[in-house]
XYZ file of N, CA, C and O in Angstrom:
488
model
N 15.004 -22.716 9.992
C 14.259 -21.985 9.006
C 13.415 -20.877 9.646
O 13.504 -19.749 9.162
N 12.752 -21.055 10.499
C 12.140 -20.463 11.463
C 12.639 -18.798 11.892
O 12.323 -17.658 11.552
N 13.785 -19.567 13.018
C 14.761 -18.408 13.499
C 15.398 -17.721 12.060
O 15.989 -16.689 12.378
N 15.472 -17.969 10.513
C 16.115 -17.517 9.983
C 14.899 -16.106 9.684
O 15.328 -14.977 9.448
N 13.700 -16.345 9.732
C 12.557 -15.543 9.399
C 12.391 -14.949 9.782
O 12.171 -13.874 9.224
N 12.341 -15.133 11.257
C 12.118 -14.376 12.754
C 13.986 -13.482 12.620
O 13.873 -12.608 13.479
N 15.143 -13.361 12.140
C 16.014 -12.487 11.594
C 15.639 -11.432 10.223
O 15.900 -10.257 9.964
N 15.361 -11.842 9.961
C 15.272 -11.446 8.426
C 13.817 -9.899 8.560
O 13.896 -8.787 8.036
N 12.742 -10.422 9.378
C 11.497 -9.831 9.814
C 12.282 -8.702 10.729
O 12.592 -7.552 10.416
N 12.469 -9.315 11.792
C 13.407 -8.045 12.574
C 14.260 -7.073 12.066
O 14.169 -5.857 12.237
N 15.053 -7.655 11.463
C 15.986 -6.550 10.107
C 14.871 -6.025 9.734
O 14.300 -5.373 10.609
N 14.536 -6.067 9.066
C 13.376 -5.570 8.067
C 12.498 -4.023 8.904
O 12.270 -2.908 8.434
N 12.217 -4.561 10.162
C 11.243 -3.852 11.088
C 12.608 -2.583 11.501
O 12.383 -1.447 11.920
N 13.777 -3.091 11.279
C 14.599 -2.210 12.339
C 14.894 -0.989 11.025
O 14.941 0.221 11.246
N 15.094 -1.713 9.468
C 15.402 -0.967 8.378
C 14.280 -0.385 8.411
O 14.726 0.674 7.967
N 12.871 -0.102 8.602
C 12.091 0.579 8.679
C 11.534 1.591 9.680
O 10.550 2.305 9.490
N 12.388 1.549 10.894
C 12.128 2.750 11.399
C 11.497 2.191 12.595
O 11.222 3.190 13.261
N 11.119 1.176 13.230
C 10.409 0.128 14.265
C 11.292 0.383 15.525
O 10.963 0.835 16.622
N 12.415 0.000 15.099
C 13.544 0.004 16.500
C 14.081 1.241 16.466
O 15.130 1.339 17.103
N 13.575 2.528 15.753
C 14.665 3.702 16.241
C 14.162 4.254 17.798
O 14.925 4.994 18.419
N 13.399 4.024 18.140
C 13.152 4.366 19.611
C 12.771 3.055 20.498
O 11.997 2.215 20.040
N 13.276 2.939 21.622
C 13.705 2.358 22.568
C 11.693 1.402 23.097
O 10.743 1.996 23.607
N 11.743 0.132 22.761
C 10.641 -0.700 22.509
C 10.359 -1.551 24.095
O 11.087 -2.255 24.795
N 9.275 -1.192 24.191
C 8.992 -2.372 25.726
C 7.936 -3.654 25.154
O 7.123 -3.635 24.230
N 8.263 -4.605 25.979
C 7.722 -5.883 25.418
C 5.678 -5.711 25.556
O 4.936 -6.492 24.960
N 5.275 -4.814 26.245
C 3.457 -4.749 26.496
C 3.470 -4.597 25.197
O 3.144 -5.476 24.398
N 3.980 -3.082 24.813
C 3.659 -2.574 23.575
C 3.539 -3.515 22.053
O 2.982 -3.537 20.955
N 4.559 -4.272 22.969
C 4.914 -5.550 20.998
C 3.821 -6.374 21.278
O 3.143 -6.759 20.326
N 3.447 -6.806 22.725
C 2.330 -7.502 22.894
C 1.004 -7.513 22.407
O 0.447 -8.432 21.805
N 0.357 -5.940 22.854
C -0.241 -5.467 22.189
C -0.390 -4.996 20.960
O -1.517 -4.666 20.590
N 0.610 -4.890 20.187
C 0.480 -5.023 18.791
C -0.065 -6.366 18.012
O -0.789 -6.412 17.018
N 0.483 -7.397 18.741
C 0.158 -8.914 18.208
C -1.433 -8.676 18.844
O -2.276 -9.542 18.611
N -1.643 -7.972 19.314
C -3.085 -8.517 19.848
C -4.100 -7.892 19.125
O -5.115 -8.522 18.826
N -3.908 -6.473 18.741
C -4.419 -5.546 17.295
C -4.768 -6.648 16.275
O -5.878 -6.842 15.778
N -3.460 -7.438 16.014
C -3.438 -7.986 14.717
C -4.700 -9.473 14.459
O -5.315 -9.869 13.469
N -4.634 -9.932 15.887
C -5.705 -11.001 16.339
C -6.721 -10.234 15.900
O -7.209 -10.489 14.799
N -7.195 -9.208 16.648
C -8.660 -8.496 16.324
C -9.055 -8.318 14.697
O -9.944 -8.759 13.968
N -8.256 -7.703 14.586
C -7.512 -7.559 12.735
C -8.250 -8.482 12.270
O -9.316 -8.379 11.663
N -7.271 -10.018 12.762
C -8.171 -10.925 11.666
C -9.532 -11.090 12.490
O -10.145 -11.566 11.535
N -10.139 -11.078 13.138
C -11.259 -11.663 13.816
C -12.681 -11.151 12.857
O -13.732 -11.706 12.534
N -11.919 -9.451 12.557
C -12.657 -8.242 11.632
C -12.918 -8.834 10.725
O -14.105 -9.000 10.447
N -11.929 -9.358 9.949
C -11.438 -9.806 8.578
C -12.484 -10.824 8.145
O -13.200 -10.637 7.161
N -12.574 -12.390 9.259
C -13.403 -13.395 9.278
C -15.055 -13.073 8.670
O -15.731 -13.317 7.671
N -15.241 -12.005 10.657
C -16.804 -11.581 10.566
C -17.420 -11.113 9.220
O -18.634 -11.211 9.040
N -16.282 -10.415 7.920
C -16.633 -9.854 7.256
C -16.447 -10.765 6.086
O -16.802 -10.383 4.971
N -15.827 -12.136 6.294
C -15.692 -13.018 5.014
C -15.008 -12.438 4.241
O -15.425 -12.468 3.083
N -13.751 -11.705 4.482
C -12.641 -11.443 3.859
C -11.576 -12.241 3.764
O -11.035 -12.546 4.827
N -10.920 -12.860 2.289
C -10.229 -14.027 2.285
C -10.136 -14.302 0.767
O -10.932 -14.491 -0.154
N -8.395 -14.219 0.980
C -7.563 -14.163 -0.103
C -7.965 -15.551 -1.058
O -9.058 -15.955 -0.659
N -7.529 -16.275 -2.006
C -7.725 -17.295 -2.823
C -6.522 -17.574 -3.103
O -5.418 -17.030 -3.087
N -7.108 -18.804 -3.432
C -5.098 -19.475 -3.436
C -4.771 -18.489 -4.879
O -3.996 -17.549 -5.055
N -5.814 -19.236 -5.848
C -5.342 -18.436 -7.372
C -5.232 -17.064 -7.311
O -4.547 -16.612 -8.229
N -5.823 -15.964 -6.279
C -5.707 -14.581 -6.331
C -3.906 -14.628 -5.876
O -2.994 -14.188 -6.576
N -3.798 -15.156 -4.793
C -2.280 -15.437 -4.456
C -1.231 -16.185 -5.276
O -0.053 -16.198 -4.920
N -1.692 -16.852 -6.453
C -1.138 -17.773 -7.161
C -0.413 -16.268 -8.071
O 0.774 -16.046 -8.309
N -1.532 -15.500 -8.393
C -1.266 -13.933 -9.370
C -0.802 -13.115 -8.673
O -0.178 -12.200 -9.211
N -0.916 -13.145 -7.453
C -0.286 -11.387 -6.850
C 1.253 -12.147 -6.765
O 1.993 -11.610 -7.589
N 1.957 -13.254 -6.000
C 3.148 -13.795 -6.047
C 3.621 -13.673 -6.980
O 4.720 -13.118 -6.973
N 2.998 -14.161 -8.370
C 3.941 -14.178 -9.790
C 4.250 -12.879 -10.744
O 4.709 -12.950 -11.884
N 3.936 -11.790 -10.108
C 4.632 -10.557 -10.689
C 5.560 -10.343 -10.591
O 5.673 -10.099 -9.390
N 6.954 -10.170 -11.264
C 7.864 -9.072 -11.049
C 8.260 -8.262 -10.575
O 9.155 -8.339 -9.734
N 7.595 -6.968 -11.049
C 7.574 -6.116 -10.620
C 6.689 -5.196 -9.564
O 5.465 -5.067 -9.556
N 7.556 -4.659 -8.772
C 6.813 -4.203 -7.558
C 6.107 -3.557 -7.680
O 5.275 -3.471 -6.777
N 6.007 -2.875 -8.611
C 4.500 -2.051 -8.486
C 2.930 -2.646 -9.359
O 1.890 -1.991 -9.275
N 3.004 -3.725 -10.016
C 2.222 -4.654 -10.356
C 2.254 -5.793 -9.053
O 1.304 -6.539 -8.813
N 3.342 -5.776 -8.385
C 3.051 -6.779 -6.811
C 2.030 -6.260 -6.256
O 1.091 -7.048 -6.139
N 1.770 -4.691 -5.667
C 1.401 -4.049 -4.868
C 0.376 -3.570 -4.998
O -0.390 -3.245 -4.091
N 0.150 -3.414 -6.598
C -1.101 -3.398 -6.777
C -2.598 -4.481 -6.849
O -3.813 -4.287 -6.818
N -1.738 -5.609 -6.954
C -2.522 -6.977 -7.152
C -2.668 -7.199 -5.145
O -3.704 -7.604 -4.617
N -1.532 -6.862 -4.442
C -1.757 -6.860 -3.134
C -2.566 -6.099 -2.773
O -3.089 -6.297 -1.676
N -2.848 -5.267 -3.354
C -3.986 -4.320 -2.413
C -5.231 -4.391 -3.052
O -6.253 -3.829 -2.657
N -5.102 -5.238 -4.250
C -6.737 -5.218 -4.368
C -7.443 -6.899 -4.003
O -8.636 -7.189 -3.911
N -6.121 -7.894 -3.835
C -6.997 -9.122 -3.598
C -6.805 -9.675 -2.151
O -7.453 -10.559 -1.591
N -5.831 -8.991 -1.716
C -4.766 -9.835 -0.381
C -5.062 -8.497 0.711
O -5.019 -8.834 1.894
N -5.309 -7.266 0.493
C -5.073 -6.176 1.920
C -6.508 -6.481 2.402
O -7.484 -6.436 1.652
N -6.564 -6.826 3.838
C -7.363 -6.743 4.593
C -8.185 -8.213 4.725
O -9.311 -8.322 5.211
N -7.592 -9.018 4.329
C -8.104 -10.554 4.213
C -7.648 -11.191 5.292
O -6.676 -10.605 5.768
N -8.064 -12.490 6.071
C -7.879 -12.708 6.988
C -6.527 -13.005 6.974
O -5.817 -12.685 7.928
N -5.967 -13.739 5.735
C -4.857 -14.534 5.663
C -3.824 -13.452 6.126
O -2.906 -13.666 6.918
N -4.196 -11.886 5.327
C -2.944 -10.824 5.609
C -2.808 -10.757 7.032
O -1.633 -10.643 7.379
N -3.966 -10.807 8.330
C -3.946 -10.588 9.141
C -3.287 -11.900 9.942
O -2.570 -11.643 10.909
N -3.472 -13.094 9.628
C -2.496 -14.140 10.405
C -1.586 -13.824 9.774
O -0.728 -14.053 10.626
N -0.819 -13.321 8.594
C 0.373 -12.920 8.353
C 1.251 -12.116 9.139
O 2.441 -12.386 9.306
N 0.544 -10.922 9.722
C 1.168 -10.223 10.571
C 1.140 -10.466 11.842
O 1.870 -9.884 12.644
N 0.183 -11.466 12.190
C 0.721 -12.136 13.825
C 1.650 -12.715 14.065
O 2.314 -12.818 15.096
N 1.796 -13.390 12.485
C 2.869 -14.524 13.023
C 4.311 -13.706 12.703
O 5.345 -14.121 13.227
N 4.333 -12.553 11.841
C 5.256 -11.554 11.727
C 5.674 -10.924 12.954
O 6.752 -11.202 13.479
N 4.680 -9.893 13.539
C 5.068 -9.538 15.133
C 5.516 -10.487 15.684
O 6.499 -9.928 16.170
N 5.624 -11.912 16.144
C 5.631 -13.047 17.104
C 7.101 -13.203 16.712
O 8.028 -12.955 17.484
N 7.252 -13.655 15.387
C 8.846 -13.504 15.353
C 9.820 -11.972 15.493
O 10.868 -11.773 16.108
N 9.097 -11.171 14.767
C 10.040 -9.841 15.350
C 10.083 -9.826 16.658
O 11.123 -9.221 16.918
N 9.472 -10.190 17.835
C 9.450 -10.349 18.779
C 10.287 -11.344 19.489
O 10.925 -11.004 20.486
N 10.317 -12.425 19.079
C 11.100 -13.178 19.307
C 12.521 -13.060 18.893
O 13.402 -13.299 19.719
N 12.809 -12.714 17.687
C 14.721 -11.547 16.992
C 14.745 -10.490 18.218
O 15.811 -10.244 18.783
N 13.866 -10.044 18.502
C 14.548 -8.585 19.406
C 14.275 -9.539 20.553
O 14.064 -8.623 21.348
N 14.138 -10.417 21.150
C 14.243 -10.749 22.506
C 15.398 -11.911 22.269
O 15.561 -12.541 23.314
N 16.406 -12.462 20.988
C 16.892 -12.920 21.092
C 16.627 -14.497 21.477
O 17.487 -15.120 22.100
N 15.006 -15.299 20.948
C 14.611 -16.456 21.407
C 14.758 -17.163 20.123
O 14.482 -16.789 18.983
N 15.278 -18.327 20.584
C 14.747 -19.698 19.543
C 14.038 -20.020 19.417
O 13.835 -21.172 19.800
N 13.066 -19.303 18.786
C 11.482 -19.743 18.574
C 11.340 -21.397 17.970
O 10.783 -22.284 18.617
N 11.820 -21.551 16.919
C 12.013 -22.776 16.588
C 12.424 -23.784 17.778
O 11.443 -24.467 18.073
N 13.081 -23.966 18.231
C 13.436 -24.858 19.289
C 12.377 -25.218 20.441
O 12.161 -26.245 21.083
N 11.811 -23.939 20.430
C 10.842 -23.756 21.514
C 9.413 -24.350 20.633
O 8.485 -24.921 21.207
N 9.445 -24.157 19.535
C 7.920 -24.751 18.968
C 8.001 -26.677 18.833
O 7.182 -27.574 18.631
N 9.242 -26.599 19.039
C 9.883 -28.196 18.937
C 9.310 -28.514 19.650
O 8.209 -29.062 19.583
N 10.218 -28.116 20.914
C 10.010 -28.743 22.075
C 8.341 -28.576 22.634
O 7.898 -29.502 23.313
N 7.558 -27.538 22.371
C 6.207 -27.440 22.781
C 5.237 -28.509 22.206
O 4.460 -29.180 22.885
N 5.402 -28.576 20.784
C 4.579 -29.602 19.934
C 4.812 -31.309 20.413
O 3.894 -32.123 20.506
N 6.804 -31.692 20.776
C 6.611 -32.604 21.435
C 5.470 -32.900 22.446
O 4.720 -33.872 22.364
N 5.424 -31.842 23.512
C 5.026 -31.882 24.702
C 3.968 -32.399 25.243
O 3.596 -33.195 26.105
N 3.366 -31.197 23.915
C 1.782 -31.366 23.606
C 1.533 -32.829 22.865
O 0.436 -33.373 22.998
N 2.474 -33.386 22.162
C 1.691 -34.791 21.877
C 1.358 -35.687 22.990
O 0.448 -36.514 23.057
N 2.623 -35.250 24.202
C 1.951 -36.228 25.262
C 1.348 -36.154 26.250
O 1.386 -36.781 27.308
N 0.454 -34.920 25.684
C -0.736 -34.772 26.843
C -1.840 -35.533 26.496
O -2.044 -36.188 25.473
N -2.581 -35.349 27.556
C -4.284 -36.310 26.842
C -5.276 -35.412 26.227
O -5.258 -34.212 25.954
N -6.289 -36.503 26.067
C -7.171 -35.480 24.460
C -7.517 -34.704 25.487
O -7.410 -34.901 26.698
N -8.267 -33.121 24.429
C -8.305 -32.216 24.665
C -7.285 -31.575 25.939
O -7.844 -30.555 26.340
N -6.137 -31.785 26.625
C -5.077 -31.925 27.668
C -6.010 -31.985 28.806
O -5.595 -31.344 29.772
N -7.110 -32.547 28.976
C -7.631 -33.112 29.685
C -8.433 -32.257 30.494
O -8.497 -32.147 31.719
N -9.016 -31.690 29.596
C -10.164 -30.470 29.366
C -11.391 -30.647 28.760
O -11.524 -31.426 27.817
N -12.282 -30.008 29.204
C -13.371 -29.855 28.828
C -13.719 -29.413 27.005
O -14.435 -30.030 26.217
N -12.925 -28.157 26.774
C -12.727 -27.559 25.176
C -11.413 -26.974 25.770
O -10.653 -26.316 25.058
């Protein structure tokens, strides 16, 4: 399900004009890292979508009643901003060709069998 997202996001980025010039991995890096700050902005400022504001911007039809309900309850909220991290992370992962999924498998195993806090302080 994962890898199908992390396809679908990449298409998407490449139909838009993202991949017409030749991409190095800092740059995608640093984009995910914009998007961290993004939300960090978002927090400090107690910006943050509602389920029911999201319950209404989802159930439109039509796209230009989508887009407008998106930009007045959902643009610039923290949630939009973990949206687009976890967006870059998979476009990132489609253009590098990774099984992100497999890899979050196998990490979450991993991590169950470490000790609390992995045996850290915080």
């Amino acid at each position: 399900m994962i890898n199908e997202l992390s396809k679908e996001i990449h298409q998407n980025a490449k139909n838009k004009g993202f991949f017409d010039t030749p991409k190095n991995i800092g740059e995608m890096l640093c984009l995910i890292h914009s998007e961290v700050s993004e939300a960090l902005e978002a927090d400090r400022k107690e910006m943050y979508a509602t389920s029911a504001n999201m319950n209404v911007v989802n159930g439109w039809t039509r796209d230009s009643d989508f887009v407008e309900s998106y930009n007045g309850w959902v643009k610039g909220t923290f949630e939009e901003e973990m949206a687009d991290i976890v967006i870059r992370v998979l476009d990132l992962c489609a253009f590098k060709g990774i099984d992100i999924e497999s890899h979050i498998k196998a990490k979450m195993r991993y991590n169950a069998t470490r000790p609390h806090k992995h045996g850290k302080s915080y």
